[in-house]
Amino acid sequence: MSSLSDAGSLSDTAAGLLQIGLLLLLLAAVHVPLGDHIARTMTSSRHLRVERAAYRLLRVDADADTRWPTYALSVVGFSTVSILLLYAFLRLQGFLPLSLGFGAMEQTQAWNTAVSFVTNTNWQSYSGESALGHLVQMAGLTVQNFLSAAVGLAVAVALVRGLVSRGTSTIGSFWVDLVRSTVRVLLPLALLAAVLLLLTGVVQNLTGATEYTTLAGGSQTIVGGPIASQEAIKELGTNGGGFFNANSAHPFENPNAVSNLLEVFLLLVIPFSLPRAFGTMVGDHRQGLTILAVMGGLWGASLAVTTWAETHALGTVPQAVGSAMEGKEVRFGEWASALFATSTTMTSTGAVNSFHDSYTALGGGALLLNMMLGEVTPGGVGSGLYGMLVLAILTVFLGGLMVGRTPEYLGKKIRQREITLVALYILATPFALLVGVAVALSGASTRSAMLNSGPHGLSELLYAFASAANNNGSAFAGFGANTPFYNTALGLAMLLGRFVPLLLVLALAGAFARQRPADATTGTLPTSSVTFAGLHAAVVLVVAGLTFFPALSLGPLAEALA
Amino acid sequence: MSTPTLPGTSTPAGPSEPAGTAAPHRVASGAFSPRQLVASLPDALRKLDPRHLVKTPVMFVVAVGAALSTVLAVSDPSVFAWVIVVWLWITVVFANLAEAVAEGRGRAQAASLRKVSSETSARRLPPGCGAEENVRSSELRPGDLVVVEAGQTVPGDGDVVEGVASVDESAITGESAPVIRESGGDRSAVTGGTTVLSDRIVVRITAKPGESFVDRMIALVEGSARQRTPNEIALNILLASLTLVFLLAVVTLQPMAVYSGRPQSVVVLVALLVCLIPTTIGALLSAIGIAGMDRLVQRNVLAMSGRAVEAAGDVGTLLLDKTGTITLGNRQAHELLPAPGVDEAELADAAQLSSLADATPEGRSIVVLVEAHHGLRARAEGELPGATFVPFTAQTRMSGVDLPTAGDGVRQVRKGAAAAVTRWVRAEGGEVPAEVGRCVEEVSTAGGTPLVVAESVRGQARVLGVVHLKDVVKEGMRERFEQLRAMGIRTVMVTGDNERTARAIAAEAGVDDVLAEATPEEKLALIRQEQSGGRLVAMMGDGTNDAPALAQADVGVAMNTGTSAAKEAGNMVDLDSDPTKLIEIVEIGKQLLITRGALTTFSIANDVAKYFAIIPAMFVTTFPQLDRLNVMRLATPESAIVSAIVFNALVIVALIPLALRGVRYRPSSAAALLRRNILVYGLGGVLVPFVGIKLIDLLVSTIPGIG
């Protein structure tokens, strides 16, 4: 892009539209083969040699086909061990090699960080370059970047298996799903992505902090490290935990417009490919396309709002200055920043290339709402698809009644048990979010974390809990989160926001797996039509809108309308 | 009319009326009058009992909110607080009113049925051969034998084990023509409370006292036996969880309001909560269920469980008996096929003459055909001096007439079953041409019945030709099946006819599939096969051998004329014993579900406008810019909140008629239905409250202390 702007003939708008067009083209080209690859991987009966070795190591039966309680128990067991190991890692850093001299992380911060990376949130209460050594970054955090994404993918696939099951009650093996998504999907893609990022100029080495004397004669400490390798899975796995505190705004993580576009592509590519994998697995590509259309439509709408708000510099201060460039990198500009911000908040990635706190009130509010939608447009790796399917089931419940049938999705009836699980799913994240905010507002000391007062301060707090409860991990900034209260509370919000929905989804998979599917007729609600997609999108918006409208009206809305 | 039919009921597309022309028809219901609201008010107030309210989580939350607000209004009175409190209580009462009205409509029917079930005396035959004894009907136990004679009331449900009688069942079915009940076969069941008109029968009692058919009917129409159906439970769970979501949103709003410098009064928060939770559908849900059952009762169908009504909406395959459902009960003359050398007019004349004395529907249809197609008016008896009519009997299987001819001769004209007439012709010394034999053969293989017409003049017998009788498909059935196909329902015709005949009729009627030469085992196997493909099956039956299939079907409708075994096995009983009823039952089932879905969508869509009314009102003093969200330009914060809560209460009453009647349902594809209902109830649900709240605000803002 830089060469284009150098030519001086391209306006910001043209350049912005061009990169969105390029991104869409890339996604359109890749989502079919990648989706099919994921579907093939997760349904194949063959095991690779390296996978067999892993199963022997884990002592699991590679050909087991389990019911949902076993699957759920495996997920919970695996994640608990992951949290404990990562916690130990962070607390014992001082005794480990490659620590760059950093010691143990404080207790609540270590809890927060361990939960954050295992839940695929990657909320960073610490500052990477001033708290963590290379070993913890690589063997602790990056490993969880892979595994937490693999867990999400596994659970999504388990739900799809439940939907296509012909009454066998089983939904697959968690261990096989975990190993396969890591070995056959995430690792090869991450390797490819890391090489591409290196080519765009992202740094990769094992040096520590180096002191430089700047041109002006001052001194500056510059930290190097294995950045490209972590950056690749940070985006691909919709993790978002940056090597540096500045995340993708840092020139070592995201040096230029090309790397920026590549990173946006990487963080969108798996979530946008999963509807295709879903369509392939259920044997009806139009089902996948409908889900994709809802995800893509809402992503596009939100992108339009944020880009419009930022490029038109809405609000008093931006108007006075003439642009909304505060908190944005000059090398990216408003268009690329809005594109990154929308994509990162809609995929539960949480990486940032600009400071969301400094966005216009409307733009920032849109980013907040993006997360409140429940991270389904397209959402995180796996979690986006299963969240969207749960909302599709709710849509089917309302729509199915309106066509005079007891509701069914893909031939599976939605009865008492199924709707109870869906209802609890929809309740879980708002509960973690709103209760967290209410508790935080109730204490004077916890209120002081907000660096701003008035509606903007409330937006900061709302953003923090929305980010944690929806496992996004991005920060609004302007918010002092590294206190024992916030480390603990946000850690709890992340834990609830990840595992309660995840377990409900597995229970739902089990409930569907027990049913034999019914044939579709012209009397069945069609779930692959424009009408259904419209209703589905409306349900996504209405569920979040009705829950959060009061809170939003006191935060971003009050600010935007001022 | 001592029937369970409400006055003013319009029965759509009944059996007598040609079913569904292409124009869509409406499943309508009894008229609803505002007077019913007033009459049900005392019941509605009685339902304020917390033990009753707790059954509906949404309304229970409203009641708790109303109670809490009352306490606060007492301790800190203001016009605004009291107006809110009053309207909160009105909301609860309106919700109760919906249920009370629905139940009240059933109670009138129950009262007339109670008269039927009142106690009578019975003449019990003791086991062995003692003398009969008089006992009270309530003392009868299953297995007891009772004697009933002309003029007496049948003391309980049972089967006729001896004798034959005509019975007046109008007390239950509303049909005044008496029916025959006889021992053995499929016409043996009698119902307690009906009256024997002639003869004497011995009945073996099959029902325990208090569990008779009429008792069950009373419980059903009163709603006392009503249990929540699976889908209703599922919907209730969804509504309860929505209530929790809004409770969460409202409770956590207070800390944010405090932070923003504008703590809210509890009364305002309760008002916000009540406006947001799905009170509309919560209030109407049970009324919709009761009204659905009621709509069936109005069509003389008794559903033994609400589950069956819901299942009816889901039916994917309809098993329909050919005779009486798809075709008229009797075969009718279709064409005349003259024998070689016989003029068609001559055959027509003979066919008419020979059928004048044939009172069977087949015979009459010949007279009609000849008149319509050959211009021969039916001759009255006086026009044929000296004629001797030979009526049709089952023994001779022929009918005809003997006419005097010029001279002393007699012209004998006969018409009847091919074999019988052929034999007669041969006996009279005539020949049967080979062409006639072939013609008879052809008619048979085409699925028709051949009747042969012959005459004998002075010992010279000859065959005149063949009358082709065939099954006549009822008018409009083809369109009806096309509608069903559009609704995604497969129709299977069940008949005892052979495969070829069945296929011919099936093709003419346009059904999807045929089960020919059907045995009860094959019917059962067909149902199982359809069900294994995930389709729900509905069927109607009357015989004892239908019982296994009725029990297996998801919707098994037994005819009231059927055996008690069939009635026990099915989950619905059709008092009219009308086989086309199945189609209506499916439509009522669908309408019930659509009404639920539509009102749920409407209820949730309403919240958008309510937010735009209440949120700016709550915070406009702190953030004046929020007035830009006050798109309805409501007068004051107080009037905005009051208007929203008043609208919320009034919309319940406004929708009671819709809940009772059911939303309009046109048989069409799911995609078309979805588009229409989203437009009407989704988009309408968003827009209507904007208008409604604004109009109410214009009134409310005139109240001092609020406006």
mmCIF file with all atom_site columns, C-alpha atoms in Angstrom, chain B residues 584-684:
data_model
loop_
_atom_site.group_PDB
_atom_site.id
_atom_site.type_symbol
_atom_site.label_atom_id
_atom_site.label_alt_id
_atom_site.label_comp_id
_atom_site.label_asym_id
_atom_site.label_entity_id
_atom_site.label_seq_id
_atom_site.pdbx_PDB_ins_code
_atom_site.Cartn_x
_atom_site.Cartn_y
_atom_site.Cartn_z
_atom_site.occupancy
_atom_site.B_iso_or_equiv
_atom_site.pdbx_formal_charge
_atom_site.auth_seq_id
_atom_site.auth_comp_id
_atom_site.auth_asym_id
_atom_site.auth_atom_id
_atom_site.pdbx_PDB_model_num
ATOM 1   C CA . GLU B 1 584 ? -58.658 -29.418 9.441  1.00 0.00 ? 584 GLU B CA 1
ATOM 2   C CA . ILE B 1 585 ? -57.004 -30.893 12.500 1.00 0.00 ? 585 ILE B CA 1
ATOM 3   C CA . VAL B 1 586 ? -53.597 -30.393 10.908 1.00 0.00 ? 586 VAL B CA 1
ATOM 4   C CA . GLU B 1 587 ? -54.481 -26.795 10.115 1.00 0.00 ? 587 GLU B CA 1
ATOM 5   C CA . ILE B 1 588 ? -55.629 -26.115 13.671 1.00 0.00 ? 588 ILE B CA 1
ATOM 6   C CA . GLY B 1 589 ? -52.400 -27.592 15.022 1.00 0.00 ? 589 GLY B CA 1
ATOM 7   C CA . LYS B 1 590 ? -50.355 -25.351 12.786 1.00 0.00 ? 590 LYS B CA 1
ATOM 8   C CA . GLN B 1 591 ? -52.448 -22.327 13.639 1.00 0.00 ? 591 GLN B CA 1
ATOM 9   C CA . LEU B 1 592 ? -51.852 -22.932 17.345 1.00 0.00 ? 592 LEU B CA 1
ATOM 10  C CA . LEU B 1 593 ? -48.083 -22.966 16.894 1.00 0.00 ? 593 LEU B CA 1
ATOM 11  C CA . ILE B 1 594 ? -48.098 -19.977 14.561 1.00 0.00 ? 594 ILE B CA 1
ATOM 12  C CA . THR B 1 595 ? -50.114 -17.957 17.065 1.00 0.00 ? 595 THR B CA 1
ATOM 13  C CA . ARG B 1 596 ? -47.541 -18.669 19.754 1.00 0.00 ? 596 ARG B CA 1
ATOM 14  C CA . GLY B 1 597 ? -44.623 -17.798 17.503 1.00 0.00 ? 597 GLY B CA 1
ATOM 15  C CA . ALA B 1 598 ? -46.238 -14.663 16.119 1.00 0.00 ? 598 ALA B CA 1
ATOM 16  C CA . LEU B 1 599 ? -47.141 -13.241 19.528 1.00 0.00 ? 599 LEU B CA 1
ATOM 17  C CA . THR B 1 600 ? -43.702 -14.074 20.942 1.00 0.00 ? 600 THR B CA 1
ATOM 18  C CA . THR B 1 601 ? -42.067 -12.227 18.074 1.00 0.00 ? 601 THR B CA 1
ATOM 19  C CA . PHE B 1 602 ? -44.506 -9.344  18.478 1.00 0.00 ? 602 PHE B CA 1
ATOM 20  C CA . SER B 1 603 ? -43.817 -9.191  22.199 1.00 0.00 ? 603 SER B CA 1
ATOM 21  C CA . ILE B 1 604 ? -40.043 -9.039  21.800 1.00 0.00 ? 604 ILE B CA 1
ATOM 22  C CA . ALA B 1 605 ? -40.220 -6.584  18.887 1.00 0.00 ? 605 ALA B CA 1
ATOM 23  C CA . ASN B 1 606 ? -42.295 -4.244  21.087 1.00 0.00 ? 606 ASN B CA 1
ATOM 24  C CA . ASP B 1 607 ? -39.302 -3.711  23.364 1.00 0.00 ? 607 ASP B CA 1
ATOM 25  C CA . VAL B 1 608 ? -37.510 -1.530  20.842 1.00 0.00 ? 608 VAL B CA 1
ATOM 26  C CA . ALA B 1 609 ? -40.086 1.254   21.101 1.00 0.00 ? 609 ALA B CA 1
ATOM 27  C CA . LYS B 1 610 ? -40.339 0.884   24.869 1.00 0.00 ? 610 LYS B CA 1
ATOM 28  C CA . TYR B 1 611 ? -36.588 1.454   25.202 1.00 0.00 ? 611 TYR B CA 1
ATOM 29  C CA . PHE B 1 612 ? -36.882 4.580   23.133 1.00 0.00 ? 612 PHE B CA 1
ATOM 30  C CA . ALA B 1 613 ? -39.640 5.793   25.452 1.00 0.00 ? 613 ALA B CA 1
ATOM 31  C CA . ILE B 1 614 ? -38.169 4.936   28.837 1.00 0.00 ? 614 ILE B CA 1
ATOM 32  C CA . ILE B 1 615 ? -34.372 5.205   28.618 1.00 0.00 ? 615 ILE B CA 1
ATOM 33  C CA . PRO B 1 616 ? -34.321 8.883   27.548 1.00 0.00 ? 616 PRO B CA 1
ATOM 34  C CA . ALA B 1 617 ? -36.969 9.601   30.181 1.00 0.00 ? 617 ALA B CA 1
ATOM 35  C CA . MET B 1 618 ? -34.821 8.085   32.922 1.00 0.00 ? 618 MET B CA 1
ATOM 36  C CA . PHE B 1 619 ? -31.621 9.945   32.129 1.00 0.00 ? 619 PHE B CA 1
ATOM 37  C CA . VAL B 1 620 ? -32.527 13.065  30.206 1.00 0.00 ? 620 VAL B CA 1
ATOM 38  C CA . THR B 1 621 ? -31.923 15.326  33.215 1.00 0.00 ? 621 THR B CA 1
ATOM 39  C CA . THR B 1 622 ? -28.300 14.143  33.487 1.00 0.00 ? 622 THR B CA 1
ATOM 40  C CA . PHE B 1 623 ? -27.630 13.756  29.793 1.00 0.00 ? 623 PHE B CA 1
ATOM 41  C CA . PRO B 1 624 ? -29.861 16.236  27.928 1.00 0.00 ? 624 PRO B CA 1
ATOM 42  C CA . GLN B 1 625 ? -28.454 14.879  24.666 1.00 0.00 ? 625 GLN B CA 1
ATOM 43  C CA . LEU B 1 626 ? -30.407 11.632  25.264 1.00 0.00 ? 626 LEU B CA 1
ATOM 44  C CA . ASP B 1 627 ? -33.530 13.603  24.365 1.00 0.00 ? 627 ASP B CA 1
ATOM 45  C CA . ARG B 1 628 ? -32.517 12.894  20.774 1.00 0.00 ? 628 ARG B CA 1
ATOM 46  C CA . LEU B 1 629 ? -33.490 9.261   21.445 1.00 0.00 ? 629 LEU B CA 1
ATOM 47  C CA . ASN B 1 630 ? -36.980 10.490  22.397 1.00 0.00 ? 630 ASN B CA 1
ATOM 48  C CA . VAL B 1 631 ? -38.051 10.025  18.803 1.00 0.00 ? 631 VAL B CA 1
ATOM 49  C CA . MET B 1 632 ? -41.732 9.905   19.769 1.00 0.00 ? 632 MET B CA 1
ATOM 50  C CA . ARG B 1 633 ? -41.403 13.385  21.332 1.00 0.00 ? 633 ARG B CA 1
ATOM 51  C CA . LEU B 1 634 ? -43.181 12.234  24.480 1.00 0.00 ? 634 LEU B CA 1
ATOM 52  C CA . ALA B 1 635 ? -44.233 15.131  26.710 1.00 0.00 ? 635 ALA B CA 1
ATOM 53  C CA . THR B 1 636 ? -42.379 14.549  29.961 1.00 0.00 ? 636 THR B CA 1
ATOM 54  C CA . PRO B 1 637 ? -40.218 11.774  31.465 1.00 0.00 ? 637 PRO B CA 1
ATOM 55  C CA . GLU B 1 638 ? -43.153 10.784  33.693 1.00 0.00 ? 638 GLU B CA 1
ATOM 56  C CA . SER B 1 639 ? -45.672 10.691  30.861 1.00 0.00 ? 639 SER B CA 1
ATOM 57  C CA . ALA B 1 640 ? -43.235 8.674   28.748 1.00 0.00 ? 640 ALA B CA 1
ATOM 58  C CA . ILE B 1 641 ? -42.894 5.955   31.389 1.00 0.00 ? 641 ILE B CA 1
ATOM 59  C CA . VAL B 1 642 ? -46.626 5.905   32.160 1.00 0.00 ? 642 VAL B CA 1
ATOM 60  C CA . SER B 1 643 ? -47.468 5.711   28.444 1.00 0.00 ? 643 SER B CA 1
ATOM 61  C CA . ALA B 1 644 ? -45.150 2.763   27.949 1.00 0.00 ? 644 ALA B CA 1
ATOM 62  C CA . ILE B 1 645 ? -46.621 0.861   30.887 1.00 0.00 ? 645 ILE B CA 1
ATOM 63  C CA . VAL B 1 646 ? -50.203 1.655   29.834 1.00 0.00 ? 646 VAL B CA 1
ATOM 64  C CA . PHE B 1 647 ? -49.483 0.505   26.287 1.00 0.00 ? 647 PHE B CA 1
ATOM 65  C CA . ASN B 1 648 ? -47.922 -2.655  27.666 1.00 0.00 ? 648 ASN B CA 1
ATOM 66  C CA . ALA B 1 649 ? -51.105 -3.463  29.608 1.00 0.00 ? 649 ALA B CA 1
ATOM 67  C CA . LEU B 1 650 ? -53.585 -2.487  26.897 1.00 0.00 ? 650 LEU B CA 1
ATOM 68  C CA . VAL B 1 651 ? -51.867 -4.513  24.213 1.00 0.00 ? 651 VAL B CA 1
ATOM 69  C CA . ILE B 1 652 ? -52.633 -7.670  26.218 1.00 0.00 ? 652 ILE B CA 1
ATOM 70  C CA . VAL B 1 653 ? -56.370 -6.997  26.121 1.00 0.00 ? 653 VAL B CA 1
ATOM 71  C CA . ALA B 1 654 ? -56.183 -5.904  22.506 1.00 0.00 ? 654 ALA B CA 1
ATOM 72  C CA . LEU B 1 655 ? -54.626 -9.207  21.552 1.00 0.00 ? 655 LEU B CA 1
ATOM 73  C CA . ILE B 1 656 ? -57.001 -11.483 23.505 1.00 0.00 ? 656 ILE B CA 1
ATOM 74  C CA . PRO B 1 657 ? -59.315 -11.884 20.490 1.00 0.00 ? 657 PRO B CA 1
ATOM 75  C CA . LEU B 1 658 ? -56.335 -12.789 18.309 1.00 0.00 ? 658 LEU B CA 1
ATOM 76  C CA . ALA B 1 659 ? -55.091 -15.289 20.880 1.00 0.00 ? 659 ALA B CA 1
ATOM 77  C CA . LEU B 1 660 ? -58.512 -16.927 21.060 1.00 0.00 ? 660 LEU B CA 1
ATOM 78  C CA . ARG B 1 661 ? -59.159 -16.902 17.345 1.00 0.00 ? 661 ARG B CA 1
ATOM 79  C CA . GLY B 1 662 ? -55.631 -17.786 16.276 1.00 0.00 ? 662 GLY B CA 1
ATOM 80  C CA . VAL B 1 663 ? -53.687 -15.841 13.704 1.00 0.00 ? 663 VAL B CA 1
ATOM 81  C CA . ARG B 1 664 ? -54.732 -16.099 10.114 1.00 0.00 ? 664 ARG B CA 1
ATOM 82  C CA . TYR B 1 665 ? -53.414 -19.224 8.490  1.00 0.00 ? 665 TYR B CA 1
ATOM 83  C CA . ARG B 1 666 ? -53.308 -19.889 4.785  1.00 0.00 ? 666 ARG B CA 1
ATOM 84  C CA . PRO B 1 667 ? -52.013 -23.253 3.720  1.00 0.00 ? 667 PRO B CA 1
ATOM 85  C CA . SER B 1 668 ? -48.794 -22.373 1.948  1.00 0.00 ? 668 SER B CA 1
ATOM 86  C CA . SER B 1 669 ? -45.121 -23.175 2.002  1.00 0.00 ? 669 SER B CA 1
ATOM 87  C CA . ALA B 1 670 ? -43.074 -22.524 5.121  1.00 0.00 ? 670 ALA B CA 1
ATOM 88  C CA . ALA B 1 671 ? -40.974 -19.937 3.313  1.00 0.00 ? 671 ALA B CA 1
ATOM 89  C CA . ALA B 1 672 ? -44.046 -17.892 2.347  1.00 0.00 ? 672 ALA B CA 1
ATOM 90  C CA . LEU B 1 673 ? -45.540 -18.182 5.839  1.00 0.00 ? 673 LEU B CA 1
ATOM 91  C CA . LEU B 1 674 ? -42.296 -17.057 7.435  1.00 0.00 ? 674 LEU B CA 1
ATOM 92  C CA . ARG B 1 675 ? -42.010 -13.990 5.211  1.00 0.00 ? 675 ARG B CA 1
ATOM 93  C CA . ARG B 1 676 ? -45.584 -12.973 5.915  1.00 0.00 ? 676 ARG B CA 1
ATOM 94  C CA . ASN B 1 677 ? -45.430 -13.471 9.674  1.00 0.00 ? 677 ASN B CA 1
ATOM 95  C CA . ILE B 1 678 ? -42.081 -11.721 10.057 1.00 0.00 ? 678 ILE B CA 1
ATOM 96  C CA . LEU B 1 679 ? -43.521 -8.786  8.173  1.00 0.00 ? 679 LEU B CA 1
ATOM 97  C CA . VAL B 1 680 ? -46.774 -8.625  10.141 1.00 0.00 ? 680 VAL B CA 1
ATOM 98  C CA . TYR B 1 681 ? -45.660 -9.570  13.648 1.00 0.00 ? 681 TYR B CA 1
ATOM 99  C CA . GLY B 1 682 ? -41.959 -8.736  13.536 1.00 0.00 ? 682 GLY B CA 1
ATOM 100 C CA . LEU B 1 683 ? -41.951 -5.455  11.688 1.00 0.00 ? 683 LEU B CA 1
ATOM 101 C CA . GLY B 1 684 ? -45.469 -4.665  12.911 1.00 0.00 ? 684 GLY B CA 1
#
